[in-house]
Amino acid sequence: MADRVVAAGMTGKLSGEAVRFARLVLGAMAVGLGALAYELAGPGEQANHPTAALLMWAASIALALVACAPLPMRAAEMLHRPLQLNRSRLIEWSGVAGLFALAFALRALQNDTLPLALHGDEGSAGLSAVRILRGELTNMFGVGWYSFPALFFAIPAVPIGLLGPSYGALRLPSAFAGALTVIGLYGWVRSAFGWKVGWAAGLMLACSHYAIHWSRIGLNNIWDGLFVVCAGGLLWRGWQTNSRWAYIGVGLLTGIS
């Protein structure tokens, strides 16, 4: 009996060391792929190998997530933790969807005419997005107009490519970012102070004229708030629940921002 206990302990120790070693290897591989992505992109506006650079960058992030991820639960543990979908949860999710719809409507409707004038900075950001569509700016790890990261301009390039060059298409990503910021704030405050305070905070931000204004302009300013509330909410959750995934999310959002 004692021999079995010692053997089980040795097996667990070896398994733990193997897991730590695998994490180190995957982390080193992630760093290497990140460096390779930088080399494939190069320093100029025209990437040396744009597709390969983006693929290596995505692969490095994936490996880093795997290296840091908690061990998967056993099948028996997963069966004992089913998704609790009750009436109150459905009502809350429906309310959150309604809150997002309200925030998005206040930010997206008639965004091609309100604000009426197109600021020069908006125009420059839109031209950088058009340059991506034309293949003139292919290095997403470099900088574009006004030394802003080129990766940001790929966001408005999507609606501009789908809807055509217009004020509304340029400003549409800001409306999404502003509406998602409302939901992120609701989630953070709800987890800290309860759903009533969360709803109050979400509604105030959804209807805030200052937040609405920046959500109707095709610049990257409104995205700062989105990253702050999402990273802050995940940090709070990690602190309260010791969730490794929450801390991983904080690091990922901080890096992308």
Coordinates of C-alpha atoms in Angstrom, one line a residue:
M1 CA 0.0 0.0 0.0
A2 CA 2.8 2.4 0.9
D3 CA 4.6 1.6 -2.3
R4 CA 1.5 2.6 -4.3
V5 CA 1.2 5.9 -2.4
V6 CA 4.9 6.7 -3.1
A7 CA 4.5 5.7 -6.8
A8 CA 1.4 7.9 -7.1
G9 CA 3.3 10.8 -5.5
M10 CA 6.2 10.3 -7.9
T11 CA 3.9 10.2 -10.9
G12 CA 2.2 13.4 -9.9
K13 CA 5.6 15.1 -9.3
L14 CA 6.8 14.0 -12.7
S15 CA 3.6 15.0 -14.4
G16 CA 3.8 18.4 -12.8
E17 CA 7.4 18.9 -13.9
A18 CA 6.5 17.7 -17.4
V19 CA 3.7 20.3 -17.6
R20 CA 6.0 23.1 -16.4
F21 CA 8.7 22.1 -19.0
A22 CA 6.0 22.0 -21.7
R23 CA 4.9 25.5 -20.8
L24 CA 8.4 26.8 -21.0
V25 CA 9.0 25.2 -24.4
L26 CA 5.7 26.6 -25.7
G27 CA 6.5 30.0 -24.3
A28 CA 9.9 30.1 -25.9
M29 CA 8.3 29.0 -29.2
A30 CA 5.8 31.8 -28.9
V31 CA 8.6 34.4 -28.4
G32 CA 10.5 32.9 -31.4
L33 CA 7.5 33.1 -33.7
G34 CA 6.9 36.7 -32.6
A35 CA 10.4 37.6 -33.5
L36 CA 10.0 35.7 -36.8
A37 CA 6.8 37.7 -37.5
Y38 CA 8.7 40.9 -37.0
E39 CA 11.5 39.8 -39.4
L40 CA 8.9 38.7 -42.0
A41 CA 7.2 42.1 -41.8
G42 CA 10.3 44.3 -42.0
P43 CA 10.6 48.0 -41.1
G44 CA 8.8 49.7 -44.0
E45 CA 5.2 50.3 -44.9
Q46 CA 5.3 47.4 -47.4
A47 CA 5.8 44.2 -45.5
N48 CA 8.3 41.7 -46.9
H49 CA 5.9 38.8 -46.4
P50 CA 2.6 40.3 -45.1
T51 CA 0.5 37.1 -45.0
A52 CA 3.3 35.0 -43.4
A53 CA 4.0 37.8 -40.8
L54 CA 0.3 37.8 -39.7
L55 CA 0.2 34.1 -39.6
M56 CA 3.3 33.9 -37.4
W57 CA 2.0 36.6 -35.2
A58 CA -1.3 34.8 -34.7
A59 CA 0.5 31.5 -34.1
S60 CA 2.7 33.1 -31.5
I61 CA -0.3 34.4 -29.6
A62 CA -2.0 31.0 -29.8
L63 CA 1.1 29.3 -28.4
A64 CA 1.4 31.8 -25.6
L65 CA -2.2 31.2 -24.7
V66 CA -1.7 27.4 -24.6
A67 CA 1.5 27.8 -22.5
C68 CA -0.4 29.9 -19.9
A69 CA -3.7 28.2 -20.0
P70 CA -4.9 26.1 -17.0
L71 CA -5.0 22.4 -17.3
P72 CA -8.3 21.1 -18.8
M73 CA -10.9 19.7 -16.5
R74 CA -11.6 16.1 -16.4
A75 CA -14.8 14.9 -18.2
A76 CA -16.4 14.0 -14.9
E77 CA -15.8 17.5 -13.5
M78 CA -17.2 19.1 -16.7
L79 CA -20.3 17.0 -16.4
H80 CA -20.9 18.2 -12.8
R81 CA -20.6 21.9 -14.0
P82 CA -23.4 22.3 -16.5
L83 CA -24.4 25.7 -17.9
Q84 CA -27.0 27.2 -15.7
L85 CA -29.6 28.7 -18.0
N86 CA -32.5 29.9 -15.9
R87 CA -35.2 32.5 -16.4
S88 CA -33.4 35.2 -14.6
R89 CA -30.3 34.6 -16.7
L90 CA -32.3 34.8 -19.9
I91 CA -33.9 38.1 -18.7
E92 CA -30.5 39.5 -17.9
W93 CA -29.0 38.5 -21.2
S94 CA -32.0 40.0 -23.1
G95 CA -31.5 43.2 -21.2
V96 CA -27.8 43.3 -22.0
A97 CA -28.7 42.8 -25.7
G98 CA -31.2 45.7 -25.4
L99 CA -28.6 47.9 -23.7
F100 CA -26.1 47.2 -26.6
A101 CA -28.8 47.9 -29.2
L102 CA -29.6 51.3 -27.5
A103 CA -26.0 52.3 -27.2
F104 CA -25.2 51.2 -30.8
A105 CA -28.3 53.1 -32.2
L106 CA -27.3 56.3 -30.4
R107 CA -23.8 56.0 -32.0
A108 CA -24.5 54.6 -35.5
L109 CA -27.7 56.2 -36.7
Q110 CA -27.1 59.0 -39.2
N111 CA -23.4 58.9 -38.4
D112 CA -22.6 60.1 -41.9
T113 CA -24.3 63.4 -41.2
L114 CA -23.8 63.8 -37.4
P115 CA -21.2 65.2 -36.9
L116 CA -21.7 67.0 -40.2
A117 CA -18.2 68.0 -41.0
L118 CA -15.4 65.4 -41.4
H119 CA -12.4 66.3 -39.3
G120 CA -9.0 66.4 -41.0
D121 CA -7.8 63.7 -38.7
E122 CA -10.7 61.5 -39.6
G123 CA -10.0 62.0 -43.3
S124 CA -6.3 61.0 -42.8
A125 CA -7.3 57.9 -40.8
G126 CA -9.7 57.0 -43.6
L127 CA -7.1 57.5 -46.3
S128 CA -4.8 55.1 -44.4
A129 CA -7.5 52.5 -44.4
V130 CA -8.0 53.0 -48.1
R131 CA -4.2 52.5 -48.6
I132 CA -4.5 49.1 -46.9
L133 CA -7.3 48.2 -49.3
R134 CA -5.2 49.3 -52.3
G135 CA -2.2 47.3 -51.1
E136 CA -0.1 50.4 -50.4
L137 CA 0.2 49.8 -46.7
T138 CA 0.7 46.1 -45.9
N139 CA 2.9 46.1 -42.8
M140 CA 0.5 45.8 -39.9
F141 CA 3.3 45.9 -37.4
G142 CA 4.6 49.3 -38.6
V143 CA 3.0 52.7 -38.3
G144 CA 0.6 54.7 -40.5
W145 CA -0.6 58.2 -40.4
Y146 CA 0.7 60.3 -37.5
S147 CA 2.7 57.3 -36.3
F148 CA -0.4 55.4 -35.2
P149 CA -0.1 51.6 -35.3
A150 CA -1.0 50.5 -38.8
L151 CA -3.0 47.6 -37.4
F152 CA -5.7 50.0 -36.2
F153 CA -6.4 51.2 -39.7
A154 CA -7.2 47.7 -40.8
I155 CA -10.4 48.0 -38.6
P156 CA -12.1 50.8 -40.6
A157 CA -10.7 49.2 -43.8
V158 CA -13.3 46.4 -43.4
P159 CA -16.5 48.4 -43.5
I160 CA -15.0 50.8 -46.1
G161 CA -14.2 47.8 -48.3
L162 CA -17.7 46.3 -47.8
L163 CA -19.8 49.5 -47.9
G164 CA -17.5 51.8 -50.0
P165 CA -15.7 54.9 -48.9
S166 CA -18.0 57.1 -46.9
Y167 CA -18.3 59.0 -43.7
G168 CA -20.6 56.3 -42.3
A169 CA -18.4 53.4 -43.1
L170 CA -15.3 55.1 -41.6
R171 CA -17.2 55.9 -38.4
L172 CA -19.0 52.5 -38.0
P173 CA -16.2 50.8 -36.0
S174 CA -16.2 53.6 -33.5
A175 CA -19.9 53.0 -32.9
F176 CA -19.3 49.3 -32.3
A177 CA -16.4 50.1 -29.9
G178 CA -18.5 52.6 -28.0
A179 CA -21.4 50.2 -27.7
L180 CA -19.2 47.4 -26.5
T181 CA -17.6 49.7 -24.0
V182 CA -21.1 50.1 -22.4
I183 CA -21.4 46.3 -22.1
G184 CA -17.9 46.0 -20.7
L185 CA -18.6 48.6 -18.1
Y186 CA -21.9 46.9 -17.2
G187 CA -20.1 43.6 -16.7
W188 CA -17.3 45.0 -14.6
V189 CA -19.6 47.1 -12.3
R190 CA -22.1 44.2 -12.0
S191 CA -19.5 41.8 -10.8
A192 CA -18.3 44.4 -8.3
F193 CA -21.5 46.0 -7.0
G194 CA -24.4 44.0 -8.3
W195 CA -26.8 44.2 -11.3
K196 CA -28.6 47.4 -10.2
V197 CA -25.4 49.5 -10.1
G198 CA -24.3 47.8 -13.2
W199 CA -27.4 48.8 -15.1
A200 CA -27.1 52.4 -13.8
A201 CA -23.5 52.6 -15.0
G202 CA -24.3 51.1 -18.3
L203 CA -27.3 53.3 -19.0
M204 CA -25.4 56.5 -18.0
L205 CA -22.5 55.6 -20.3
A206 CA -24.9 54.6 -23.1
C207 CA -26.5 58.0 -23.0
S208 CA -23.5 60.1 -22.2
H209 CA -23.1 62.8 -24.8
Y210 CA -19.3 62.8 -24.4
A211 CA -19.1 59.1 -25.1
I212 CA -21.6 59.3 -27.9
H213 CA -19.6 62.1 -29.5
W214 CA -16.4 60.2 -29.6
S215 CA -18.2 57.1 -30.8
R216 CA -19.4 59.0 -33.9
I217 CA -15.9 60.0 -35.0
G218 CA -13.7 57.7 -37.1
L219 CA -10.6 57.9 -34.8
N220 CA -9.1 55.5 -32.3
N221 CA -9.8 57.5 -29.2
I222 CA -13.0 55.6 -28.2
W223 CA -11.1 52.3 -28.3
D224 CA -9.1 53.3 -25.2
G225 CA -12.2 53.1 -23.1
L226 CA -13.1 49.7 -24.5
F227 CA -9.7 48.2 -23.6
V228 CA -9.8 49.9 -20.1
V229 CA -13.2 48.5 -19.1
C230 CA -12.5 45.0 -20.5
A231 CA -9.1 44.7 -19.0
G232 CA -10.2 46.2 -15.7
G233 CA -13.2 43.9 -15.5
L234 CA -11.1 40.8 -16.2
L235 CA -8.5 42.0 -13.6
W236 CA -11.3 42.3 -11.0
R237 CA -12.6 38.9 -11.9
G238 CA -9.2 37.4 -11.6
W239 CA -8.6 39.0 -8.3
Q240 CA -12.0 37.8 -6.9
T241 CA -12.0 34.3 -8.4
N242 CA -8.3 33.6 -9.0
S243 CA -9.2 32.7 -12.6
R244 CA -6.1 32.2 -14.7
W245 CA -8.1 32.8 -17.9
A246 CA -9.1 36.3 -16.5
Y247 CA -5.4 37.2 -16.0
I248 CA -4.6 35.8 -19.4
G249 CA -7.3 38.0 -20.9
V250 CA -5.8 41.1 -19.2
G251 CA -2.4 40.4 -20.7
L252 CA -3.8 39.7 -24.1
L253 CA -5.9 42.9 -24.1
T254 CA -3.0 45.0 -22.8
G255 CA -0.7 43.7 -25.6
I256 CA -3.3 44.2 -28.4
S257 CA -4.1 47.7 -27.2

